[in-house]
Amino acid sequence: MDELEKKLRLQICDIGKNLFNKDFIAANDGNISARLSETEVLATPTGVSKGYLEPHMLVKVNLQGEILEAREGYRPSTEVKMHLRIYRELPEMNGVVHAHPPFGTAFAIKGEALDKMMMPESVIAMGEIPLAKYGTPSTEEVPDSIMPFLGKKTAVLLESHGALTWGKDVMGAYMNMERLEYTAKLTFLTRMIHGERELPPNRIEELVALRSFYGM
Ligand SMILES: [Zn+2]
């Protein structure tokens, strides 16, 4: 096993622990993956808590989802299909995270996109977080539902299900999941105190212009 693979396996386990401890996933939910090479992806196995992952539990699949390497008793999740769709469509993206963070998932169940431009960091880093249409988990409906956003966004809510984020590396994908949940939580909290308030349009424009400055 080369250094990159070792590093990615440890990083995925670490992210799993964070997702679990932050309450972004319950029991065996959620999945994380990272592109290892042009043709190989490392992914978390099904039926295992992502809070208690060990590097050897991860499975290696190709971009078609065929298992290349897996220890006995471990197989990829059927939800890996949405990860693979991202890797096939976006060669520059190398990490994907799927979770059910409570605030984000509440909006996903309500069927409401997170499209209020309320604070500078969210506008710069994320912009609108759209809602991908509901699809039955494990079918091609879910990957199909995210197609309109590929190449434009790095975070989406999955209607009545949860959230999906991706990035140039797996840590970037995880950061986007944190941002998504933070945005959902703020939207919820400001609504609770009747304080939901967007920045004025000219201020939003200024922030959008800063995106290139921050390398977004
Ligand atoms: Zn899920």
CSV table of C-alpha atoms and ligand atoms in Angstrom, one decimal:
chain,number,residue,atom,x,y,z
A,1,MET,CA,0.0,0.0,0.0
A,2,ASP,CA,1.5,3.4,-1.0
A,3,GLU,CA,1.7,6.5,1.2
A,4,LEU,CA,-1.3,8.2,-0.5
A,5,GLU,CA,-3.6,5.2,0.2
A,6,LYS,CA,-2.4,5.0,3.8
A,7,LYS,CA,-3.1,8.7,4.3
A,8,LEU,CA,-6.5,8.6,2.7
A,9,ARG,CA,-7.6,5.6,4.7
A,10,LEU,CA,-6.7,7.4,7.9
A,11,GLN,CA,-8.3,10.6,6.8
A,12,ILE,CA,-11.6,8.8,6.0
A,13,CYS,CA,-11.6,7.1,9.4
A,14,ASP,CA,-11.0,10.5,11.0
A,15,ILE,CA,-13.8,12.2,9.1
A,16,GLY,CA,-16.1,9.3,10.0
A,17,LYS,CA,-15.4,9.9,13.7
A,18,ASN,CA,-16.1,13.7,13.3
A,19,LEU,CA,-19.4,13.1,11.5
A,20,PHE,CA,-20.4,10.6,14.2
A,21,ASN,CA,-19.4,12.8,17.1
A,22,LYS,CA,-21.0,15.9,15.6
A,23,ASP,CA,-24.3,14.0,15.3
A,24,PHE,CA,-24.3,14.2,11.5
A,25,ILE,CA,-25.0,10.5,11.3
A,26,ALA,CA,-26.7,7.9,13.5
A,27,ALA,CA,-25.8,4.2,13.9
A,28,ASN,CA,-24.4,2.9,10.6
A,29,ASP,CA,-25.6,5.8,8.4
A,30,GLY,CA,-23.6,7.9,6.0
A,31,ASN,CA,-20.7,7.2,3.7
A,32,ILE,CA,-17.4,8.8,2.8
A,33,SER,CA,-15.1,8.2,-0.2
A,34,ALA,CA,-11.9,9.4,-1.8
A,35,ARG,CA,-10.5,9.0,-5.2
A,36,LEU,CA,-7.3,7.0,-5.1
A,37,SER,CA,-6.3,7.0,-8.7
A,38,GLU,CA,-7.9,7.6,-12.1
A,39,THR,CA,-9.7,4.2,-11.8
A,40,GLU,CA,-9.9,3.5,-8.1
A,41,VAL,CA,-12.0,4.9,-5.2
A,42,LEU,CA,-11.7,4.1,-1.5
A,43,ALA,CA,-15.1,4.0,0.2
A,44,THR,CA,-16.6,3.2,3.6
A,45,PRO,CA,-18.3,-0.1,4.0
A,46,THR,CA,-22.0,-0.7,4.6
A,47,GLY,CA,-23.3,-1.9,8.0
A,48,VAL,CA,-20.5,-0.3,10.0
A,49,SER,CA,-20.6,2.8,12.2
A,50,LYS,CA,-18.5,5.5,10.6
A,51,GLY,CA,-17.6,6.6,14.2
A,52,TYR,CA,-15.7,3.3,14.7
A,53,LEU,CA,-14.0,2.8,11.4
A,54,GLU,CA,-10.6,1.2,11.1
A,55,PRO,CA,-8.4,1.7,8.0
A,56,HIS,CA,-8.6,-2.0,6.9
A,57,MET,CA,-12.4,-1.9,6.8
A,58,LEU,CA,-12.5,0.4,3.8
A,59,VAL,CA,-13.2,-1.1,0.4
A,60,LYS,CA,-11.7,-0.3,-3.0
A,61,VAL,CA,-14.0,0.0,-6.0
A,62,ASN,CA,-13.7,1.1,-9.6
A,63,LEU,CA,-15.7,3.9,-11.1
A,64,GLN,CA,-18.4,1.4,-12.2
A,65,GLY,CA,-18.8,0.2,-8.6
A,66,GLU,CA,-17.1,-3.2,-9.0
A,67,ILE,CA,-15.2,-4.3,-5.9
A,68,LEU,CA,-11.5,-4.3,-6.5
A,69,GLU,CA,-10.5,-5.0,-2.9
A,70,ALA,CA,-12.4,-5.7,0.3
A,71,ARG,CA,-11.6,-7.6,3.5
A,72,GLU,CA,-14.0,-10.5,4.2
A,73,GLY,CA,-17.2,-9.2,5.7
A,74,TYR,CA,-17.0,-5.8,4.2
A,75,ARG,CA,-18.8,-4.5,1.1
A,76,PRO,CA,-19.5,-1.1,-0.3
A,77,SER,CA,-22.8,0.7,0.4
A,78,THR,CA,-25.4,0.9,-2.3
A,79,GLU,CA,-25.2,4.6,-1.8
A,80,VAL,CA,-21.7,4.6,-3.3
A,81,LYS,CA,-23.5,5.1,-6.7
A,82,MET,CA,-23.9,8.8,-6.0
A,83,HIS,CA,-20.2,9.1,-5.1
A,84,LEU,CA,-19.2,7.4,-8.3
A,85,ARG,CA,-21.4,9.6,-10.4
A,86,ILE,CA,-19.5,12.6,-9.1
A,87,TYR,CA,-16.1,11.0,-9.8
A,88,ARG,CA,-17.1,10.0,-13.3
A,89,GLU,CA,-18.6,13.4,-14.2
A,90,LEU,CA,-16.1,15.7,-12.4
A,91,PRO,CA,-12.4,14.6,-12.8
A,92,GLU,CA,-11.2,17.4,-10.6
A,93,MET,CA,-13.2,16.3,-7.6
A,94,ASN,CA,-11.6,13.7,-5.3
A,95,GLY,CA,-13.7,13.4,-2.2
A,96,VAL,CA,-17.4,12.9,-1.4
A,97,VAL,CA,-19.3,12.8,1.9
A,98,HIS,CA,-22.9,11.8,2.5
A,99,ALA,CA,-24.6,12.3,5.9
A,100,HIS,CA,-27.9,13.0,7.6
A,101,PRO,CA,-27.1,16.1,9.7
A,102,PRO,CA,-30.2,17.0,11.6
A,103,PHE,CA,-30.7,20.7,10.6
A,104,GLY,CA,-29.8,20.1,7.0
A,105,THR,CA,-32.0,17.0,6.9
A,106,ALA,CA,-34.9,18.9,8.5
A,107,PHE,CA,-34.8,21.3,5.5
A,108,ALA,CA,-34.4,18.4,3.1
A,109,ILE,CA,-37.5,16.8,4.5
A,110,LYS,CA,-39.4,20.1,4.3
A,111,GLY,CA,-38.2,20.4,0.7
A,112,GLU,CA,-36.6,23.8,1.2
A,113,ALA,CA,-33.3,24.8,-0.4
A,114,LEU,CA,-30.9,26.9,1.7
A,115,ASP,CA,-30.9,29.9,-0.4
A,116,LYS,CA,-30.9,32.8,2.0
A,117,MET,CA,-27.8,34.9,1.7
A,118,MET,CA,-27.5,35.9,5.4
A,119,MET,CA,-23.8,36.0,6.4
A,120,PRO,CA,-20.6,36.7,4.5
A,121,GLU,CA,-18.7,33.4,5.0
A,122,SER,CA,-21.7,31.4,3.7
A,123,VAL,CA,-22.1,33.6,0.7
A,124,ILE,CA,-18.4,33.4,-0.2
A,125,ALA,CA,-17.9,29.7,0.4
A,126,MET,CA,-21.2,28.2,-0.6
A,127,GLY,CA,-23.8,30.4,-2.1
A,128,GLU,CA,-27.2,28.8,-2.5
A,129,ILE,CA,-27.4,25.1,-1.3
A,130,PRO,CA,-30.0,23.6,-3.7
A,131,LEU,CA,-32.4,20.7,-3.1
A,132,ALA,CA,-32.0,17.6,-5.3
A,133,LYS,CA,-35.3,15.8,-6.1
A,134,TYR,CA,-36.2,12.7,-4.0
A,135,GLY,CA,-35.0,9.4,-5.3
A,136,THR,CA,-35.1,5.9,-3.7
A,137,PRO,CA,-31.8,5.1,-2.0
A,138,SER,CA,-29.6,2.6,-3.9
A,139,THR,CA,-31.3,3.3,-7.3
A,140,GLU,CA,-29.9,5.5,-10.1
A,141,GLU,CA,-32.6,8.0,-9.2
A,142,VAL,CA,-30.4,9.5,-6.5
A,143,PRO,CA,-27.3,10.1,-8.8
A,144,ASP,CA,-29.7,11.3,-11.5
A,145,SER,CA,-31.2,13.9,-9.1
A,146,ILE,CA,-27.8,15.6,-8.4
A,147,MET,CA,-26.9,15.9,-12.1
A,148,PRO,CA,-28.2,19.5,-12.5
A,149,PHE,CA,-25.8,20.7,-9.8
A,150,LEU,CA,-22.6,19.0,-10.8
A,151,GLY,CA,-19.9,21.5,-11.9
A,152,LYS,CA,-21.9,24.3,-10.3
A,153,LYS,CA,-22.2,23.4,-6.6
A,154,THR,CA,-20.3,21.4,-4.0
A,155,ALA,CA,-23.2,20.8,-1.6
A,156,VAL,CA,-26.8,19.7,-2.1
A,157,LEU,CA,-29.7,18.7,0.1
A,158,LEU,CA,-31.2,15.3,-0.9
A,159,GLU,CA,-35.0,15.7,-0.6
A,160,SER,CA,-36.5,13.7,2.3
A,161,HIS,CA,-33.1,12.1,2.9
A,162,GLY,CA,-30.0,14.1,3.9
A,163,ALA,CA,-27.1,15.9,2.4
A,164,LEU,CA,-24.3,15.2,-0.1
A,165,THR,CA,-21.1,17.3,-0.5
A,166,TRP,CA,-17.9,16.9,-2.5
A,167,GLY,CA,-14.6,18.7,-2.9
A,168,LYS,CA,-11.1,18.7,-4.5
A,169,ASP,CA,-10.1,16.3,-1.7
A,170,VAL,CA,-12.0,14.4,1.0
A,171,MET,CA,-11.2,17.0,3.6
A,172,GLY,CA,-12.7,19.7,1.4
A,173,ALA,CA,-15.9,17.5,1.0
A,174,TYR,CA,-16.1,17.2,4.7
A,175,MET,CA,-15.7,21.0,5.3
A,176,ASN,CA,-18.5,21.5,2.8
A,177,MET,CA,-20.7,19.2,4.9
A,178,GLU,CA,-19.9,21.3,8.0
A,179,ARG,CA,-20.7,24.5,6.1
A,180,LEU,CA,-24.0,23.0,4.9
A,181,GLU,CA,-25.1,22.0,8.4
A,182,TYR,CA,-24.0,25.3,9.9
A,183,THR,CA,-26.0,27.2,7.3
A,184,ALA,CA,-29.1,25.0,8.0
A,185,LYS,CA,-28.7,25.6,11.7
A,186,LEU,CA,-28.4,29.3,11.4
A,187,THR,CA,-31.4,29.4,9.1
A,188,PHE,CA,-33.4,27.5,11.7
A,189,LEU,CA,-32.2,29.6,14.6
A,190,THR,CA,-32.7,33.0,13.0
A,191,ARG,CA,-36.2,31.9,12.0
A,192,MET,CA,-36.9,30.9,15.6
A,193,ILE,CA,-36.1,34.4,16.8
A,194,HIS,CA,-37.9,35.9,13.8
A,195,GLY,CA,-34.6,37.4,12.7
A,196,GLU,CA,-34.1,35.8,9.3
A,197,ARG,CA,-32.6,38.6,7.3
A,198,GLU,CA,-30.7,38.6,4.0
A,199,LEU,CA,-27.8,40.9,3.2
A,200,PRO,CA,-28.7,43.7,0.8
A,201,PRO,CA,-28.2,42.7,-3.0
A,202,ASN,CA,-25.2,45.1,-3.4
A,203,ARG,CA,-23.5,43.5,-0.3
A,204,ILE,CA,-24.1,40.0,-1.8
A,205,GLU,CA,-22.5,41.2,-5.1
A,206,GLU,CA,-19.4,42.4,-3.2
A,207,LEU,CA,-19.1,39.0,-1.5
A,208,VAL,CA,-19.5,37.0,-4.7
A,209,ALA,CA,-16.7,39.1,-6.2
A,210,LEU,CA,-14.5,38.1,-3.3
A,211,ARG,CA,-14.9,34.4,-4.2
A,212,SER,CA,-12.1,34.5,-6.7
A,213,PHE,CA,-9.9,36.3,-4.2
A,214,TYR,CA,-10.4,33.4,-1.8
A,215,GLY,CA,-9.7,30.9,-4.6
A,216,MET,CA,-13.3,29.6,-4.6
B,1,ZN,ZN,-28.4,8.3,3.4
